[in-house]
Coordinates of C-alpha atoms in Angstrom, one line a residue:
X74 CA 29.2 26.2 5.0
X75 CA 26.0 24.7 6.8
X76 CA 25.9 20.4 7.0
X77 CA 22.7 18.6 7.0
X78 CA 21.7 15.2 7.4
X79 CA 19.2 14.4 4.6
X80 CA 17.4 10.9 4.2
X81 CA 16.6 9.4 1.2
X82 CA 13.7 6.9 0.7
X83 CA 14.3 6.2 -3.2
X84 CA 11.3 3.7 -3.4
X85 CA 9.9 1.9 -6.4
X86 CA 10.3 1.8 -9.9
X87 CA 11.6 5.3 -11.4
X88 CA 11.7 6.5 -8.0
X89 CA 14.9 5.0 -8.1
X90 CA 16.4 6.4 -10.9
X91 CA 14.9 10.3 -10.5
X92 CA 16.5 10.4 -6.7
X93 CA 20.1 10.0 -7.6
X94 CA 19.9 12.6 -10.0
X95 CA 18.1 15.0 -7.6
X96 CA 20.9 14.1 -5.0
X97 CA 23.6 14.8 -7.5
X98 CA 22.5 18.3 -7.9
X99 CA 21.8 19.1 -4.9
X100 CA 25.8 17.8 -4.2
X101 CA 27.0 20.5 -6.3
X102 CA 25.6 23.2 -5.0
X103 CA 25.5 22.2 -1.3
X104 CA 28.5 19.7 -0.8
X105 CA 27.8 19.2 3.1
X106 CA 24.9 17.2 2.8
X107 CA 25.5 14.1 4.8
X108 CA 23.1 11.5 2.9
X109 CA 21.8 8.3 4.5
X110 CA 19.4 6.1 2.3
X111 CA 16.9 3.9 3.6
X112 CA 15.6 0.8 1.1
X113 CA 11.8 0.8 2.2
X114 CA 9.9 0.2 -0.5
X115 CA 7.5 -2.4 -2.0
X116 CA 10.0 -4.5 -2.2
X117 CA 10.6 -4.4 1.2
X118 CA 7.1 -5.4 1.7
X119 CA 6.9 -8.4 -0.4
X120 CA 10.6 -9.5 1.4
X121 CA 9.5 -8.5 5.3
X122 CA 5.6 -7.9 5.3
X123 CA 5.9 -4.1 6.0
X124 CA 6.8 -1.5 4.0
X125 CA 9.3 0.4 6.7
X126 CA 9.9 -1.2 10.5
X127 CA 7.8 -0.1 13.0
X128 CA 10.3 2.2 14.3
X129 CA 10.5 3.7 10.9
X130 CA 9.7 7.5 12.2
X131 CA 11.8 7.1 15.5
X132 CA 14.6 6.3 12.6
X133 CA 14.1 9.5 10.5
X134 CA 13.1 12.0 13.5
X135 CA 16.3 13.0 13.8
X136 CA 17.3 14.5 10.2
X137 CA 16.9 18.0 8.5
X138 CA 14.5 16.6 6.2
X139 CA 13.7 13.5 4.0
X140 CA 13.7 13.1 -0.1
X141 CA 11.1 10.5 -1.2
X142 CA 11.8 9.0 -4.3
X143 CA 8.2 7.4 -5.3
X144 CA 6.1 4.5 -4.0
X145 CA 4.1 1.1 -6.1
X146 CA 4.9 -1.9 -7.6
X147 CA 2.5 -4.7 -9.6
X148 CA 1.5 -7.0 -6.6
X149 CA 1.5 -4.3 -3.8
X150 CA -2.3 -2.9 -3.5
X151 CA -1.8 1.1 -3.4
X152 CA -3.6 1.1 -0.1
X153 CA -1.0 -1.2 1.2
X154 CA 2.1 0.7 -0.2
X155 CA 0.7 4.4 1.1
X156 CA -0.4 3.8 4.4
X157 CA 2.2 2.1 5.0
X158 CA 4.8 4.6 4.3
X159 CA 3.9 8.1 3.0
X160 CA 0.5 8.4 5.0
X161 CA 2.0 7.0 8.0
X162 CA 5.6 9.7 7.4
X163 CA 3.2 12.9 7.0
X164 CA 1.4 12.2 10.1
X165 CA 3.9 11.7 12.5
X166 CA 6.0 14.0 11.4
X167 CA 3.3 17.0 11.9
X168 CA 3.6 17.7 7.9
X169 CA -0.1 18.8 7.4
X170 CA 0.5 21.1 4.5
X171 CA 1.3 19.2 1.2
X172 CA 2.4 22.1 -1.0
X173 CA 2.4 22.2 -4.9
X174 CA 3.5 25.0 -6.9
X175 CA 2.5 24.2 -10.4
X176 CA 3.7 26.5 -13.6
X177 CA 4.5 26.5 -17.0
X178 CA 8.5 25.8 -17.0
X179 CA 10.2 27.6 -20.5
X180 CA 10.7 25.2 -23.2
X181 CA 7.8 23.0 -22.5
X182 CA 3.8 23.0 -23.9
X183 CA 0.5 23.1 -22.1
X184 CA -1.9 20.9 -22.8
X185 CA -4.4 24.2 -23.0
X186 CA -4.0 25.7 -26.4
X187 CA -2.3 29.1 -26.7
X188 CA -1.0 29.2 -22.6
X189 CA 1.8 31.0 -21.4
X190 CA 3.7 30.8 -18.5
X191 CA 1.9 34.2 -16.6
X192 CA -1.4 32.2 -18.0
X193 CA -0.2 28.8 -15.3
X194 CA 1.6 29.9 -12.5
X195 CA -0.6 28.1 -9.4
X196 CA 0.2 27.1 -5.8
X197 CA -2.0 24.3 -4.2
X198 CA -1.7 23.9 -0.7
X199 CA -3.3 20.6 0.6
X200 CA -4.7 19.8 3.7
X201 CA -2.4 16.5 4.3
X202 CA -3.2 15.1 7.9
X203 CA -7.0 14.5 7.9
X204 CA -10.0 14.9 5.7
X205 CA -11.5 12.5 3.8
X206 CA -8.0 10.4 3.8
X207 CA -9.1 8.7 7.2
X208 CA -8.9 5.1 8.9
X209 CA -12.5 5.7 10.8
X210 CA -14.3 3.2 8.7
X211 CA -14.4 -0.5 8.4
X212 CA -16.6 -3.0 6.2
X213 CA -19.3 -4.9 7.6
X214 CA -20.8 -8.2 6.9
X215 CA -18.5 -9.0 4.4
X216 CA -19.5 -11.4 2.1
X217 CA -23.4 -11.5 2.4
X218 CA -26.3 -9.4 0.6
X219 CA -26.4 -7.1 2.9
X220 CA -22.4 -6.2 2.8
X221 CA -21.8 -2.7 3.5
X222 CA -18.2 -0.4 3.8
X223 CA -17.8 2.6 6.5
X224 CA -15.4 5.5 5.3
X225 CA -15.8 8.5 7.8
X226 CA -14.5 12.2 7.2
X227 CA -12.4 13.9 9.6
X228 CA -13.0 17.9 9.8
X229 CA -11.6 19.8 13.1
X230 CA -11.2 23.1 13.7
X231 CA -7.6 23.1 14.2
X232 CA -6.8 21.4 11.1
X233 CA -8.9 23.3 9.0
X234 CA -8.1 26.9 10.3
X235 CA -4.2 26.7 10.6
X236 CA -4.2 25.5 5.9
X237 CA -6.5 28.2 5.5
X238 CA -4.2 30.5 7.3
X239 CA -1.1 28.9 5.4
X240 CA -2.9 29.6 2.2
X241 CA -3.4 33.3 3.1
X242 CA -0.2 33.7 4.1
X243 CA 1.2 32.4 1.2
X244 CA -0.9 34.1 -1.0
X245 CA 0.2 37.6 0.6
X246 CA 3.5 37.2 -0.6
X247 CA 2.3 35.7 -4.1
X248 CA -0.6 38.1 -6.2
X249 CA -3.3 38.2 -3.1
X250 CA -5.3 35.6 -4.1
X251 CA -7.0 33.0 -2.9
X252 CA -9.7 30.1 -3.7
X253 CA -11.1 27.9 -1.3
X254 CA -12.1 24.4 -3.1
X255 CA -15.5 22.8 -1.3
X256 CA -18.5 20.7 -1.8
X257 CA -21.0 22.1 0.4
X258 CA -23.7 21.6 -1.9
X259 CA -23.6 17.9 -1.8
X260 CA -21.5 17.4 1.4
X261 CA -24.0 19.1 3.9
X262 CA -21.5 18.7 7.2
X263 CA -17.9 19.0 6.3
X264 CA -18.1 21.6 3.6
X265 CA -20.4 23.8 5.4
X266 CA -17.9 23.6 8.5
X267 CA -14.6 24.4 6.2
X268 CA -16.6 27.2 4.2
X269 CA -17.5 28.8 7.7
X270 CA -13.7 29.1 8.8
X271 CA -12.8 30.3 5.5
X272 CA -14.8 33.0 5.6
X273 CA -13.8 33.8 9.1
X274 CA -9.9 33.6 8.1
X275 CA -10.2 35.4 4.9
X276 CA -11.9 38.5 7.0
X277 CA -8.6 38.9 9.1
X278 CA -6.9 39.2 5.5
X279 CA -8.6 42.1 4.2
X280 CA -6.2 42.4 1.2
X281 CA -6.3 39.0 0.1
X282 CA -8.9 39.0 -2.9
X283 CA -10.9 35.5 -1.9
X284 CA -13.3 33.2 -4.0
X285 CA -15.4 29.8 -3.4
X286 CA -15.7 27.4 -5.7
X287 CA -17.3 23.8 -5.9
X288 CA -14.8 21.5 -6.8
X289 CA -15.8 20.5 -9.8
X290 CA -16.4 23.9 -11.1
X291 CA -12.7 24.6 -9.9
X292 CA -11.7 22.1 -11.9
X293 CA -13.2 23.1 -14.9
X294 CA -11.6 27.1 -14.1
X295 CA -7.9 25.3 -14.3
X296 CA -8.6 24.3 -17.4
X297 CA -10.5 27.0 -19.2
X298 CA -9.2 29.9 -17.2
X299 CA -6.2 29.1 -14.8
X300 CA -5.0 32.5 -15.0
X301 CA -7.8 34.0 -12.8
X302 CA -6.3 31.3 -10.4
X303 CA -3.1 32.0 -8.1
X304 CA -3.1 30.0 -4.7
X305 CA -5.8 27.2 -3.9
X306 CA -6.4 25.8 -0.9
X307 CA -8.4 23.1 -0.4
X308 CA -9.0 19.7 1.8
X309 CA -6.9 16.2 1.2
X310 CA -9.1 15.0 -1.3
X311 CA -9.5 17.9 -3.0
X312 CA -6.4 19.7 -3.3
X313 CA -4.8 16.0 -4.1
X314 CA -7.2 16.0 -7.3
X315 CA -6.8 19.7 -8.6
X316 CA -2.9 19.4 -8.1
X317 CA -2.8 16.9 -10.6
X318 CA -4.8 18.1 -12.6
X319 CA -3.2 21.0 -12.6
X320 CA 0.5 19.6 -13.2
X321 CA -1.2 17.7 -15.9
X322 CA -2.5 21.1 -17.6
X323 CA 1.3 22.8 -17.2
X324 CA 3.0 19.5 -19.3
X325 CA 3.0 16.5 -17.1
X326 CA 3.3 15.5 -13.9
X327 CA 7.2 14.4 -14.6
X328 CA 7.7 18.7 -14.3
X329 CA 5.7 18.4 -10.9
X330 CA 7.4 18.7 -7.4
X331 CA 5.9 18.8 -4.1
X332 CA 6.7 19.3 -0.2
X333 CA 5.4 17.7 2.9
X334 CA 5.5 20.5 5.2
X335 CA 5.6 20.9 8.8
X336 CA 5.7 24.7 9.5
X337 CA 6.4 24.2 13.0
X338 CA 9.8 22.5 12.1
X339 CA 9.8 21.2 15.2
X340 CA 10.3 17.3 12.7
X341 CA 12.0 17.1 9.4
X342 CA 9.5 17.6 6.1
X343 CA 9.5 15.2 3.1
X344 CA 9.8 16.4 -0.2
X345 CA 8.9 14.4 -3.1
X346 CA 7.8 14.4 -6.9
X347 CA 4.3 14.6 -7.4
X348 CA 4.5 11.5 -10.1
X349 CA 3.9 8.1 -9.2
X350 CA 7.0 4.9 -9.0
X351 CA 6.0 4.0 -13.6
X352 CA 7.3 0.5 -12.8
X353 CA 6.9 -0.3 -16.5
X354 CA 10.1 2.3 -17.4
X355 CA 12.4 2.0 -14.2
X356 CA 15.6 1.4 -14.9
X357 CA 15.4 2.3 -18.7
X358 CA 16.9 5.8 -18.3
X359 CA 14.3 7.5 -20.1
X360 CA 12.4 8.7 -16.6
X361 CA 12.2 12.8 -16.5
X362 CA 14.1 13.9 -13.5
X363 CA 13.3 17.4 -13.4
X364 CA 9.9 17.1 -10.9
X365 CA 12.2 15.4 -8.1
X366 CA 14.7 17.7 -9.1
X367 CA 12.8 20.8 -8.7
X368 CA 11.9 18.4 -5.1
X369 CA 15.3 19.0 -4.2
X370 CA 14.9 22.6 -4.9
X371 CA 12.4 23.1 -2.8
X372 CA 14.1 21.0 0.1
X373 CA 16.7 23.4 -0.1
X374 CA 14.4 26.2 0.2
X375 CA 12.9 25.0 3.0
X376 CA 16.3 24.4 5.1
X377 CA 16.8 28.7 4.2
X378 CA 19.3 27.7 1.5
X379 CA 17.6 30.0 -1.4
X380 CA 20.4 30.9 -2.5
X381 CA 21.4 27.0 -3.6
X382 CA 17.7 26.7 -4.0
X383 CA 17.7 29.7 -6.6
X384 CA 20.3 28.1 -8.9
X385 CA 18.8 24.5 -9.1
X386 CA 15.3 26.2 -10.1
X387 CA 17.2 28.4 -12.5
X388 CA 18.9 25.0 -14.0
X389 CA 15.9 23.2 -14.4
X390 CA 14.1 26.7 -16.6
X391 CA 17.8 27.6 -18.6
X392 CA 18.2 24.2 -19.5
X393 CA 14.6 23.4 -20.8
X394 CA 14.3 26.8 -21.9
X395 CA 17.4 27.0 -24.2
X396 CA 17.1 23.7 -25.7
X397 CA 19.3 21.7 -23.4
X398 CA 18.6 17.7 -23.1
X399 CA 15.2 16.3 -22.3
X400 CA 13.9 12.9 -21.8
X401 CA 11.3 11.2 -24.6
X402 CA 8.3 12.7 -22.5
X403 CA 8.9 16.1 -23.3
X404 CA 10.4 15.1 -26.9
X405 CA 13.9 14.8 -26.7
X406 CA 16.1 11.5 -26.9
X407 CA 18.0 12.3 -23.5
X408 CA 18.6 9.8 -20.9
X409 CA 17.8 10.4 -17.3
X410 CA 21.6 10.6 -16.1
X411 CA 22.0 13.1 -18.9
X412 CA 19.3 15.2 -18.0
X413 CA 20.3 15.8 -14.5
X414 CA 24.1 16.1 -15.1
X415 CA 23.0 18.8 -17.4
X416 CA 21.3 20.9 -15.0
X417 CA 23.7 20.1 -12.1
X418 CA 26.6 21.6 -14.4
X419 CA 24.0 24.3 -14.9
X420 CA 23.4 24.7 -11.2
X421 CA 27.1 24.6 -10.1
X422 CA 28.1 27.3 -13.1
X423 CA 25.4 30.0 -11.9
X424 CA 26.3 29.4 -8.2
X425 CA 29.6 30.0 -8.5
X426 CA 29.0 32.5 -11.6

């Protein structure tokens, strides 16, 4: 049996709660996971003034990969509490593809009337080291009339051509599709430049239907007609939007995982829940675990453990799908702790089936 050394960053608020369950699973179905946990956190910024050390990355370099539970608290500015931890984690770490598979699990309702599961079956993969989510910027003359803020754009060749070429990849093993999310009728530099390599990539993937849409008209296809969708690709801004809109669309974004990936795997990748730390209901046991659960799913994936992998996702569908226990989001009366002891029976039972 394989061993792995896995970090955990639990976070904030519900962050907390989801992580254990998501390591509980992923326990019974791979017991040689060696787990170290790390308390960063908000908390840790309102005790120390940062919200990891400074050697933070040197400390995590050396794992398989990392499970983020989720970051925010009241009093911690969301600036403060991303770029000090996430942002700073993805970039280091080489983890430029966020990826976000969003579908319709069994047992659960769209918000779009009359979808079914082969209507909401999407993959989003997000530019995640550049973009518009830069630090070239600054405000200037603070304070006075003429007060002014700075935010630059960061567009290079590299970074755009090698999530293009991850999307197409993807998409070959998927149903061959692709659409490319841009602006370039209002951003007249950086959309142009991505459209161009888009084009140039799709041509050396001549059986990869492609499309270009404006953003906003992309948004409005997830909604009225997601099934002409399959895998989108678009920049940090973008594909950060559309992915939650899109989770939103399948149920909520407490159904929502999500993978910081770093396809060289030459440094571990972070794998995390696509909700955010819901201060307001930590520690009430009524958080949904299944997003950071199906997280952990993809972790294992990631590590070449499908066939542990395989039997977590199938947890997560048999139990939702055949009326197991759910949490009050998705209209049940089941605890947190319940949910995921549920699907980690689950899990174990078809592993070992």
């Amino acid at each position: 049996m394989n061993s792995y050394r896995i970090a955990t960053i639990p976070g904030d608020g519900i962050g907390v709660d989801v992580t254990a369950e998501a390591t509980k699973v992923l326990d019974r179905v791979l017991p040689g996971i060696e787990w170290t946990e790390f308390d960063w956190s908000c908390e840790n910024y309102l005790r120390t003034g940062a919200m990891m050390p400074a050697d933070g990355p040197e400390r995590l370099a050396g794992f398989d990969a990392i499970l983020l539970g989720a970051v925010g608290f009241p009093g911690v500015p969301d600036h403060i509490s991303l770029w000090g931890l996430l942002i700073p984690l993805r970039r280091a770490f080489g983890q430029y593809v966020n990826l976000r598979p969003v579908r319709l699990l069994p047992g659960t309702t769209s918000a779009l009337r009359d979808r079914t599961a082969a209507d909401l079956d999407l993959l989003i993969v997000r530019e995640n080291s550049e973009g518009e989510y830069s630090e070239i910027g600054g405000r200037h003359n603070p304070g006075r009339a003429d007060e002014f803020v700075l935010q630059e754009s960061v567009f290079t060749r590299v970074g755009c051509e090698r999530i293009i070429r991850y999307a197409f990849d993807r998409a070959t093993e998927r149903a061959g599709r692709v659409c490319s999310a841009t602006k370039s009728n209002g951003l007249i530099h950086s959309m142009p430049y991505w459209d161009e390599i888009f084009e140039r990539i799709a041509a050396e993937y001549p059986a990869v239907q492609t499309r270009q849409m404006h953003v906003d008209a992309l948004a409005a296809e997830i909604v009225l007609h997601p099934d002409r969708l399959d895998v989108i690709v678009g920049s940090n801004l973008f594909g950060d939007i559309l992915s939650d809109l899109a989770a939103a669309v399948t149920g909520g974004l407490g159904l929502a995982p999500s993978g910081n990936i770093n396809p060289a795997r030459d440094a571990p990748s972070m794998f995390e829940a696509v909700h955010g730390s819901a201060p307001d209901i930590a520690g009430q046991g009524i958080a949904n675990p299944v997003a950071q659960i199906l997280a952990g799913a993809m972790l294992l994936d990631h590590l070449g453990e499908h066939v542990a992998a395989a039997a977590v996702d199938r947890a997560v569908t048999d139990v939702l799908g055949n009326g197991g226990p759910r949490t009050p989001d998705l209209g049940g009366t089941a605890t947190t702790t319940e949910v995921g002891t549920e699907i980690a029976n689950r899990a174990s039972a078809l592993l070992h089936a």
